[in-house]
Coordinates of C-alpha atoms and ligand atoms in Angstrom, one line a residue:
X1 CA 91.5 -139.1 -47.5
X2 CA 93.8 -136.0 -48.2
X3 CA 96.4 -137.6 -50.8
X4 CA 98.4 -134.4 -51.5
X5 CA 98.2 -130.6 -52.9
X6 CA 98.0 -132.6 -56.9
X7 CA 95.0 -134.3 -56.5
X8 CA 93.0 -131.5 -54.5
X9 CA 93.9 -128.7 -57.2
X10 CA 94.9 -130.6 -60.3
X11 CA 92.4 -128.9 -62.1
X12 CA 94.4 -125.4 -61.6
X13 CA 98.0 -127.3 -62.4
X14 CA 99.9 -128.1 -65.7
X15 CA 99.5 -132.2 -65.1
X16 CA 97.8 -134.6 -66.7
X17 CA 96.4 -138.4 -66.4
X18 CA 99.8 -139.7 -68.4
X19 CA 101.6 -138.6 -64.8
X20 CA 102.4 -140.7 -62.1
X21 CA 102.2 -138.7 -58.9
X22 CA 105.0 -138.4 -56.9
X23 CA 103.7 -137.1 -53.2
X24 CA 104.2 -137.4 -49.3
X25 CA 100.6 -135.8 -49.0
X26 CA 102.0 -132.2 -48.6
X27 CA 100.1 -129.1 -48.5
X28 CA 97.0 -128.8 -46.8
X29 CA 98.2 -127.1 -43.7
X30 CA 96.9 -125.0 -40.8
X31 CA 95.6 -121.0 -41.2
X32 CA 96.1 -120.5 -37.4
X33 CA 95.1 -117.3 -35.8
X34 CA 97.3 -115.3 -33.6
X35 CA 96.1 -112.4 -31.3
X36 CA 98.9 -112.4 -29.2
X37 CA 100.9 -111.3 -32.4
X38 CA 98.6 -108.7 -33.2
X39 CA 98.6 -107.2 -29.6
X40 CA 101.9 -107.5 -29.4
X41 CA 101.9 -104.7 -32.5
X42 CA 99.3 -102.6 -31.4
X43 CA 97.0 -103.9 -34.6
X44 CA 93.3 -104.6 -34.9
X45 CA 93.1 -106.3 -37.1
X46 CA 92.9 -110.3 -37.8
X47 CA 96.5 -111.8 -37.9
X48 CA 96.4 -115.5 -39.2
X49 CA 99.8 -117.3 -39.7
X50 CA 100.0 -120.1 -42.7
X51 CA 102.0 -122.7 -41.0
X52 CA 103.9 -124.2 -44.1
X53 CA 106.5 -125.6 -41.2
X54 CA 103.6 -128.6 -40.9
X55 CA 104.8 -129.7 -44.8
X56 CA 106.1 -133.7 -44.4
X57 CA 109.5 -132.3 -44.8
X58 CA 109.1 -129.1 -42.7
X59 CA 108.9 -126.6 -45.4
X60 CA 106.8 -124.7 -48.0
X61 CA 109.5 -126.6 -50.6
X62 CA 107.5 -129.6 -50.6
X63 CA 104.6 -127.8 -52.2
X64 CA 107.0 -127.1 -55.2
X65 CA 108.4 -130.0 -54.9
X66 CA 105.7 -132.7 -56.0
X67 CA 104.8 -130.6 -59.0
X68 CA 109.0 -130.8 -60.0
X69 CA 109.9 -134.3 -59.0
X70 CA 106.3 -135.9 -60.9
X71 CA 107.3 -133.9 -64.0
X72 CA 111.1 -135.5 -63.7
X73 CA 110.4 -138.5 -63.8
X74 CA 107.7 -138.3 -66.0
X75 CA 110.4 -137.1 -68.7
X76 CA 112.2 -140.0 -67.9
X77 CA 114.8 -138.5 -65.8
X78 CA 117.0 -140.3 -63.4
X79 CA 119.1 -137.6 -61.2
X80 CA 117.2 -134.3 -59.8
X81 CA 119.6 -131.4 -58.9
X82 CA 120.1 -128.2 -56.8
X83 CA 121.7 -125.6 -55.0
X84 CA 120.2 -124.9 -51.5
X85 CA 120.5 -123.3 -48.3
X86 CA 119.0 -126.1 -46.7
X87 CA 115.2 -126.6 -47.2
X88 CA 115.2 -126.6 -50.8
X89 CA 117.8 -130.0 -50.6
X90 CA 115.5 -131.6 -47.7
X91 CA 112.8 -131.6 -50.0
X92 CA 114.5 -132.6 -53.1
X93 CA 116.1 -135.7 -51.4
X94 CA 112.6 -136.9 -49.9
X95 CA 110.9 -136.9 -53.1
X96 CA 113.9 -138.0 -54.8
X97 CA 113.6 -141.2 -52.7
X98 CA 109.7 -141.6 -53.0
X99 CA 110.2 -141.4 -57.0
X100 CA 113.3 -144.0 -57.0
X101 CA 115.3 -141.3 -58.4
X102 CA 118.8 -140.1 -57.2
X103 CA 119.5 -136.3 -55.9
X104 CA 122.7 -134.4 -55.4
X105 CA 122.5 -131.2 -53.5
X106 CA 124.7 -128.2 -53.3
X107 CA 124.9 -126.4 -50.1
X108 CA 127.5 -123.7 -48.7
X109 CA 129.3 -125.1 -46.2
X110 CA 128.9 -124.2 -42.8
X111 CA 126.3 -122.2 -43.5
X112 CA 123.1 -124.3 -43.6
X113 CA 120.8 -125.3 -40.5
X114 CA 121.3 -128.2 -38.7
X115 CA 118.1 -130.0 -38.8
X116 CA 118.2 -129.6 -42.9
X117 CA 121.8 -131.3 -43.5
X118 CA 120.4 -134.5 -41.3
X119 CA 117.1 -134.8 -43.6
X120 CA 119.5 -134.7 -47.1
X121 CA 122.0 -137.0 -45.6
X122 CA 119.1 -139.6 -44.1
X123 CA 116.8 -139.5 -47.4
X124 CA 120.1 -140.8 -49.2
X125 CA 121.2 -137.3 -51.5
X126 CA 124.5 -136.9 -52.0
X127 CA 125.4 -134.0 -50.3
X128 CA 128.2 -131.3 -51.6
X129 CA 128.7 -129.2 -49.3
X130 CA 130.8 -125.9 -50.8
X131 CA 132.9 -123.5 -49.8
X132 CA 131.3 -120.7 -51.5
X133 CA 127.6 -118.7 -50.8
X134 CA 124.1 -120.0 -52.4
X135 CA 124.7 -118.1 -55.2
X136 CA 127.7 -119.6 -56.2
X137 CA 126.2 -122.9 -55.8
X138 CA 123.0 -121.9 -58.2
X139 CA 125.5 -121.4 -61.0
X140 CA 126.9 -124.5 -60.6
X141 CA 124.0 -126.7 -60.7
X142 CA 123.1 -124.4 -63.7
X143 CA 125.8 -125.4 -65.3
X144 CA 126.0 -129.2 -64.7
X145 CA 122.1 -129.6 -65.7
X146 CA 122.6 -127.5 -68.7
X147 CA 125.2 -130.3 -69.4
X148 CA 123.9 -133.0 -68.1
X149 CA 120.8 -135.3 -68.6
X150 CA 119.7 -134.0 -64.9
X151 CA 116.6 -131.9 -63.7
X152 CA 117.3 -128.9 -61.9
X153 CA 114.7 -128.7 -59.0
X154 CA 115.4 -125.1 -57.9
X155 CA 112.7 -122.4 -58.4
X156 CA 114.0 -120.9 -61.5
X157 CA 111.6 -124.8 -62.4
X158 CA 108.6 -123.9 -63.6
X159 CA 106.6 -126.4 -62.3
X160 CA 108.4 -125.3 -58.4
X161 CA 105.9 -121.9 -58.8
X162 CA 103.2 -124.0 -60.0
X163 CA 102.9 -126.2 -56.8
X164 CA 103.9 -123.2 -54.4
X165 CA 101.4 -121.4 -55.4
X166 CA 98.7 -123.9 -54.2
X167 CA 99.2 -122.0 -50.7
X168 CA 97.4 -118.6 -51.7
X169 CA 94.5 -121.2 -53.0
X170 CA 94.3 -122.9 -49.5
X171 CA 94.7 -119.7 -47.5
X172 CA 91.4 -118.5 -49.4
X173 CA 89.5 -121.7 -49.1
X174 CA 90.1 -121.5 -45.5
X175 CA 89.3 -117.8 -44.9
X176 CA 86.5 -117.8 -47.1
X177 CA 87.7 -114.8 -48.8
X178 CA 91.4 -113.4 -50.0
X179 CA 93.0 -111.5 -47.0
X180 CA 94.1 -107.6 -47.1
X181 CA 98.1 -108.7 -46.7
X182 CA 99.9 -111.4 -47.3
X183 CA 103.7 -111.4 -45.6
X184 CA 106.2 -113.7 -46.8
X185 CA 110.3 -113.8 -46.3
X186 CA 112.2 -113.2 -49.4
X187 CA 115.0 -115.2 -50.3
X188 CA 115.4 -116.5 -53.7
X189 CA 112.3 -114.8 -54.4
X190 CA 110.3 -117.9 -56.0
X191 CA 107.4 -118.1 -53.4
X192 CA 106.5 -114.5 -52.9
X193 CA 106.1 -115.0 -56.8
X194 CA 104.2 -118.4 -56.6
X195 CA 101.6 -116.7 -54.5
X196 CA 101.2 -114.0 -56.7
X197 CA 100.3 -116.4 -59.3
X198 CA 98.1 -118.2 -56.6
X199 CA 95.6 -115.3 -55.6
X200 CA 95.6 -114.2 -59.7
X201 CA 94.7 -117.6 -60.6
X202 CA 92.2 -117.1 -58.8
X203 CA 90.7 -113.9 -59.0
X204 CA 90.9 -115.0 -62.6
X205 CA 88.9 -118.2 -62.4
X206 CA 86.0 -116.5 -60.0
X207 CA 87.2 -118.0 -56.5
X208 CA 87.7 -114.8 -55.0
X209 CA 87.4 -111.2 -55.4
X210 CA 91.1 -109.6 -55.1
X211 CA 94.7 -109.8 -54.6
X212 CA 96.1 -109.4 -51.5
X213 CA 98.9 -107.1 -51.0
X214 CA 101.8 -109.0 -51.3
X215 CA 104.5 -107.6 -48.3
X216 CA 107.9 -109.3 -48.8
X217 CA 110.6 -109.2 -46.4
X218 CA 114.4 -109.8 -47.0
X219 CA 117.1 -110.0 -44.1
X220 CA 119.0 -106.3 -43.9
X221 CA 122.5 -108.6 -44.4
X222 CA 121.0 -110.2 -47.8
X223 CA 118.5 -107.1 -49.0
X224 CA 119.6 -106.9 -52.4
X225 CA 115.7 -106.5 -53.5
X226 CA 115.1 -103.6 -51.0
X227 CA 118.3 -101.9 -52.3
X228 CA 118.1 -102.7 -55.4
X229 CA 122.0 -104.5 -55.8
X230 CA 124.0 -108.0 -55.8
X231 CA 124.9 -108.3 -52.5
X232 CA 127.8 -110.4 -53.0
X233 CA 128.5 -111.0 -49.3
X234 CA 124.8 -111.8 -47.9
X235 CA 125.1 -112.1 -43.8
X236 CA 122.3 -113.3 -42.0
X237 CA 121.2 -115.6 -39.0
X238 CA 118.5 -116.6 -41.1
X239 CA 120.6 -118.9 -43.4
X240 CA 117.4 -119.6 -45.3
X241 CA 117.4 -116.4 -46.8
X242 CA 121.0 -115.8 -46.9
X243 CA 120.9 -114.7 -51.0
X244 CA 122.7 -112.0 -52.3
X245 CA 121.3 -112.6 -56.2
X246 CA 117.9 -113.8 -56.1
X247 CA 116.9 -116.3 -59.5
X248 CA 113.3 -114.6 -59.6
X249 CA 114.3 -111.4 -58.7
X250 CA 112.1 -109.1 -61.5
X251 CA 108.9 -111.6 -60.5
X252 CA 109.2 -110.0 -57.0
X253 CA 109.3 -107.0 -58.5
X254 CA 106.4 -107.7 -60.4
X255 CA 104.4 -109.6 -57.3
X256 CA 104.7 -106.5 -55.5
X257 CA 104.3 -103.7 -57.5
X258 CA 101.1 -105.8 -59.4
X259 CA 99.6 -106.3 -55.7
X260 CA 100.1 -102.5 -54.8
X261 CA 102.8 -104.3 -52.3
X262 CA 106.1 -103.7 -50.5
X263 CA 109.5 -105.3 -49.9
X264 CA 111.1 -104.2 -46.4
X265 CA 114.1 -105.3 -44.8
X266 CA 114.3 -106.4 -41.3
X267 CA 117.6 -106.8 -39.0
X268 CA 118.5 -110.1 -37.6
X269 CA 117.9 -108.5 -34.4
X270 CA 114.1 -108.5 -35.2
X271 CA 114.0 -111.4 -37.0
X272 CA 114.8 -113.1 -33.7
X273 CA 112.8 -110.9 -31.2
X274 CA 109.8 -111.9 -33.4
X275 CA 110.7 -115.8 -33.7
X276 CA 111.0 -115.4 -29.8
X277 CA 107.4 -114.0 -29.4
X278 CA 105.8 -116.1 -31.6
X279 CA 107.1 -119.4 -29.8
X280 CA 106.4 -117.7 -26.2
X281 CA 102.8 -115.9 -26.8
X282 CA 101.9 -118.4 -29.6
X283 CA 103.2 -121.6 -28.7
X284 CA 104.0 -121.6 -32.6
X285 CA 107.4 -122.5 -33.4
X286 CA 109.4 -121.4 -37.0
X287 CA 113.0 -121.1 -37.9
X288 CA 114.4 -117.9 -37.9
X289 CA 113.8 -116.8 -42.1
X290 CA 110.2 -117.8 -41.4
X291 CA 109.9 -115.2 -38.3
X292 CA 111.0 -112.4 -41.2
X293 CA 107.4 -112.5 -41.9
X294 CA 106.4 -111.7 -38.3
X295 CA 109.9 -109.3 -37.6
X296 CA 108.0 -107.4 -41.0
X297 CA 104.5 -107.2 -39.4
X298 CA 105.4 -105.9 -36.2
X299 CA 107.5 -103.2 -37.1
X300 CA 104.8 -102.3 -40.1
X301 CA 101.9 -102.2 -38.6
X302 CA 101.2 -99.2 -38.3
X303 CA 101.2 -98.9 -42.1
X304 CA 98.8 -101.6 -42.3
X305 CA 95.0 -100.6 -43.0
X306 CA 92.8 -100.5 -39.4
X307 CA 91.0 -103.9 -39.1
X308 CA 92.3 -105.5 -42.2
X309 CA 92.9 -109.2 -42.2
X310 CA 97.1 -110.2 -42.5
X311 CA 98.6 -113.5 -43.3
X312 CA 102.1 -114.3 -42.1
X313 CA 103.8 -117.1 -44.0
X314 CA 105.9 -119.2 -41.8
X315 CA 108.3 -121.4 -44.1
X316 CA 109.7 -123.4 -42.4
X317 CA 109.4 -125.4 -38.9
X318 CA 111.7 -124.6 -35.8
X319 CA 113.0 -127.6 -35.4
X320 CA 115.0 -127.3 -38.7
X321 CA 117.3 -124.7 -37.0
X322 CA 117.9 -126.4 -32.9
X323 CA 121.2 -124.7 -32.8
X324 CA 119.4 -120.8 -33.4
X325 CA 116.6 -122.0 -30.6
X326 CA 119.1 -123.3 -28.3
X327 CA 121.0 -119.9 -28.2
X328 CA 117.8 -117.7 -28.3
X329 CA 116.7 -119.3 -25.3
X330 CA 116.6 -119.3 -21.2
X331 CA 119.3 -121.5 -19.8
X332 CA 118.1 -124.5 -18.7
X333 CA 118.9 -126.2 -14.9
X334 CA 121.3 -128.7 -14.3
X335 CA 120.5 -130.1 -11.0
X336 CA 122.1 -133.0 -8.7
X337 CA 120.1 -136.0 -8.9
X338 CA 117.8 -135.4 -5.6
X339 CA 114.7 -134.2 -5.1
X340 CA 115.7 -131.5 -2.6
X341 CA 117.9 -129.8 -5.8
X342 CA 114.4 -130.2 -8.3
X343 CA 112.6 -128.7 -5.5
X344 CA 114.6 -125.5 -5.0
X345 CA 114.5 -124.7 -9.3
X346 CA 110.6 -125.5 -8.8
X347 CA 109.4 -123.4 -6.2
Ligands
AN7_1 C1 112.4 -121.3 -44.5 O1 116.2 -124.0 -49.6 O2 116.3 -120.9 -51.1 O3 112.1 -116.5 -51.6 O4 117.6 -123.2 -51.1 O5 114.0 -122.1 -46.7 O6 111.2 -118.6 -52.4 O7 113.6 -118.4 -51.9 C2 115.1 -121.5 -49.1 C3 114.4 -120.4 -49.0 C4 112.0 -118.5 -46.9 C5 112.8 -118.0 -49.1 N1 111.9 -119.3 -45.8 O8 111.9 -118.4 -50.1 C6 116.7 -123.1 -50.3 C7 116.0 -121.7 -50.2 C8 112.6 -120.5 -45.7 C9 113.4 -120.9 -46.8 C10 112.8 -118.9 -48.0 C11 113.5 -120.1 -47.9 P1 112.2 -118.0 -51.6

């Protein structure tokens, strides 16, 4: 029985047998291939998409998670802390709860996805919602941990990278190989740098025979990577990645320019053409940050190599964001309660 992304790698992770593990069985989850996508961009390739939606609490955070919450409470902590736009806090709640520990999150107000504020208030965090961007937030749980006895669980954690980067490991066991490209979104900048140290890893340790270029893509409202500056306003539908000062900022840079890579921006208005296509020619559903990955390949590809093999990293599920699917979509029917009504939207 799969038990979690701790037990299947543990020999590639800084834990040991002193630990109790803290898990809801994350990782593990689907390389699905998707030639519509590629079509779609004229490419030859073979397009996969990791589906990190599929996580027990709908995001790639979960991965990091596990690894932060079970080295928490193995020092004894009580309180685990962070500033999020909205996955980040949904994750930290759940394990929170699993570990018997408490977790208060910051969040800017108004500006997080629906489906993410119900999981922090229903896994029992207390929620602090502030009037101020993710940045501002970030230096306050800085501050308060530095202060407190309280773990901070945002990705500037070690032991985050350390689980995220379990992803690049499963992506090769399931290929069978490391692929050309890896795509990602950038916000805070942590996973694009947790893969990194995946597919070195191993390289390192003999499981495959490269690193993939690593392709990062930022929202053009919140690009301060791509243009190198704070952006102290960051503007984008993609709340996820709404981050004007990323924490890991100069790993990026590393990630990239170590894996021969790029980071692009992309406009919102491709962000949510591509989350569009992937749902209708895919039947694959993301939230808008994770369709940066798929905004990115379309409108590269023709820089990518001729029949190379591309993963997309999708974050984070669909159903996080209802309010962004809702207004991307067809209108639906209202109809009179009769059969006659039905029949005339039908045929
Ligand atoms: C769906 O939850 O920063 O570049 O506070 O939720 O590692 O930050 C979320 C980030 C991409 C960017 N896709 O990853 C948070 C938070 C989704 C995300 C990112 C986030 P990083």
């Amino acid at each position: 029985m799969y038990q979690g992304l701790i037990k299947r790698y543990r020999h590639l992770l800084p834990v040991d047998d002193s630990m109790e593990i803290i898990t809801l069985n994350e990782g593990n989850t689907p390389l699905i291939e998707v030639p519509a996508v590629a079509e779609a961009a004229g490419f030859s390739g073979k397009v996969f998409v990791k589906y990190e939606g599929l996580n027990p609490t709908g995001s790639f955070k979960d991965r990091g998670m596990t690894m932060a919450v079970t080295k928490a409470k193995h020092d004894g902590m009580k309180v685990v802390m962070c500033a999020s736009t909205g996955n980040t806090s949904a994750s930290a709640a759940a394990y929170a709860a699993k570990a018997k520990m408490s977790a208060v999150v910051l969040i800017p107000d108004g500006n997080i996805a629906l489906g993410k504020l119900a999981q922090a208030m229903i896994y029992g965090a207390k929620v602090i919602a502030v009037q101020g961007n993710f940045d501002d937030c970030l230096r306050y749980v800085k501050e308060l941990c530095a202060k407190y006895p309280i773990a901070l669980v945002n990705s500037i954690n070690p032991y985050r990278l350390e689980g995220q980067k379990t992803a690049a490991f499963e992506i090769v066991d399931d290929l069978g190989y490391a692929p050309d490209y890896l795509l990602i979104p950038v916000g805070n900048a942590g996973n694009i740098s947790a893969y990194f140290m995946g597919f070195t890893q191993y390289k390192e340790t003999g499981m495959s025979q490269k690193i993939p270029k690593l392709w990062g893509f930022q929202a053009s409202g919140a690009a301060p990577i791509v243009e190198n500056r704070i952006f102290e306003k960051p503007e984008t539908v993609a709340t996820a990645i709404r981050i004007g000062n990323p924490a890991s900022w100069e790993k990026a840079v590393k990630a990239r320019d170590n894996s021969l890579g790029r980071i692009e921006k992309v406009t919102d208005q491709e962000i949510l053409f591509a989350y569009r296509l992937l749902a209708t020619t895919s039947g694959i559903f993301c939230e808008p940050a994770s369709a940066a990955s798929v905004a990115g390949f379309i409108k590269y590809a023709k820089d990518l190599e001729k029949d190379s093999t591309v993963v997309m990293v999708l974050t984070g599920h669909g159903l996080k964001d209802p309010d962004n699917a809702i207004n991307q979509a067809p209108e639906i029917f209202h109809v009179k309660n009769n059969l006659k009504a039905i029949e005339e939207v039908v045929i």
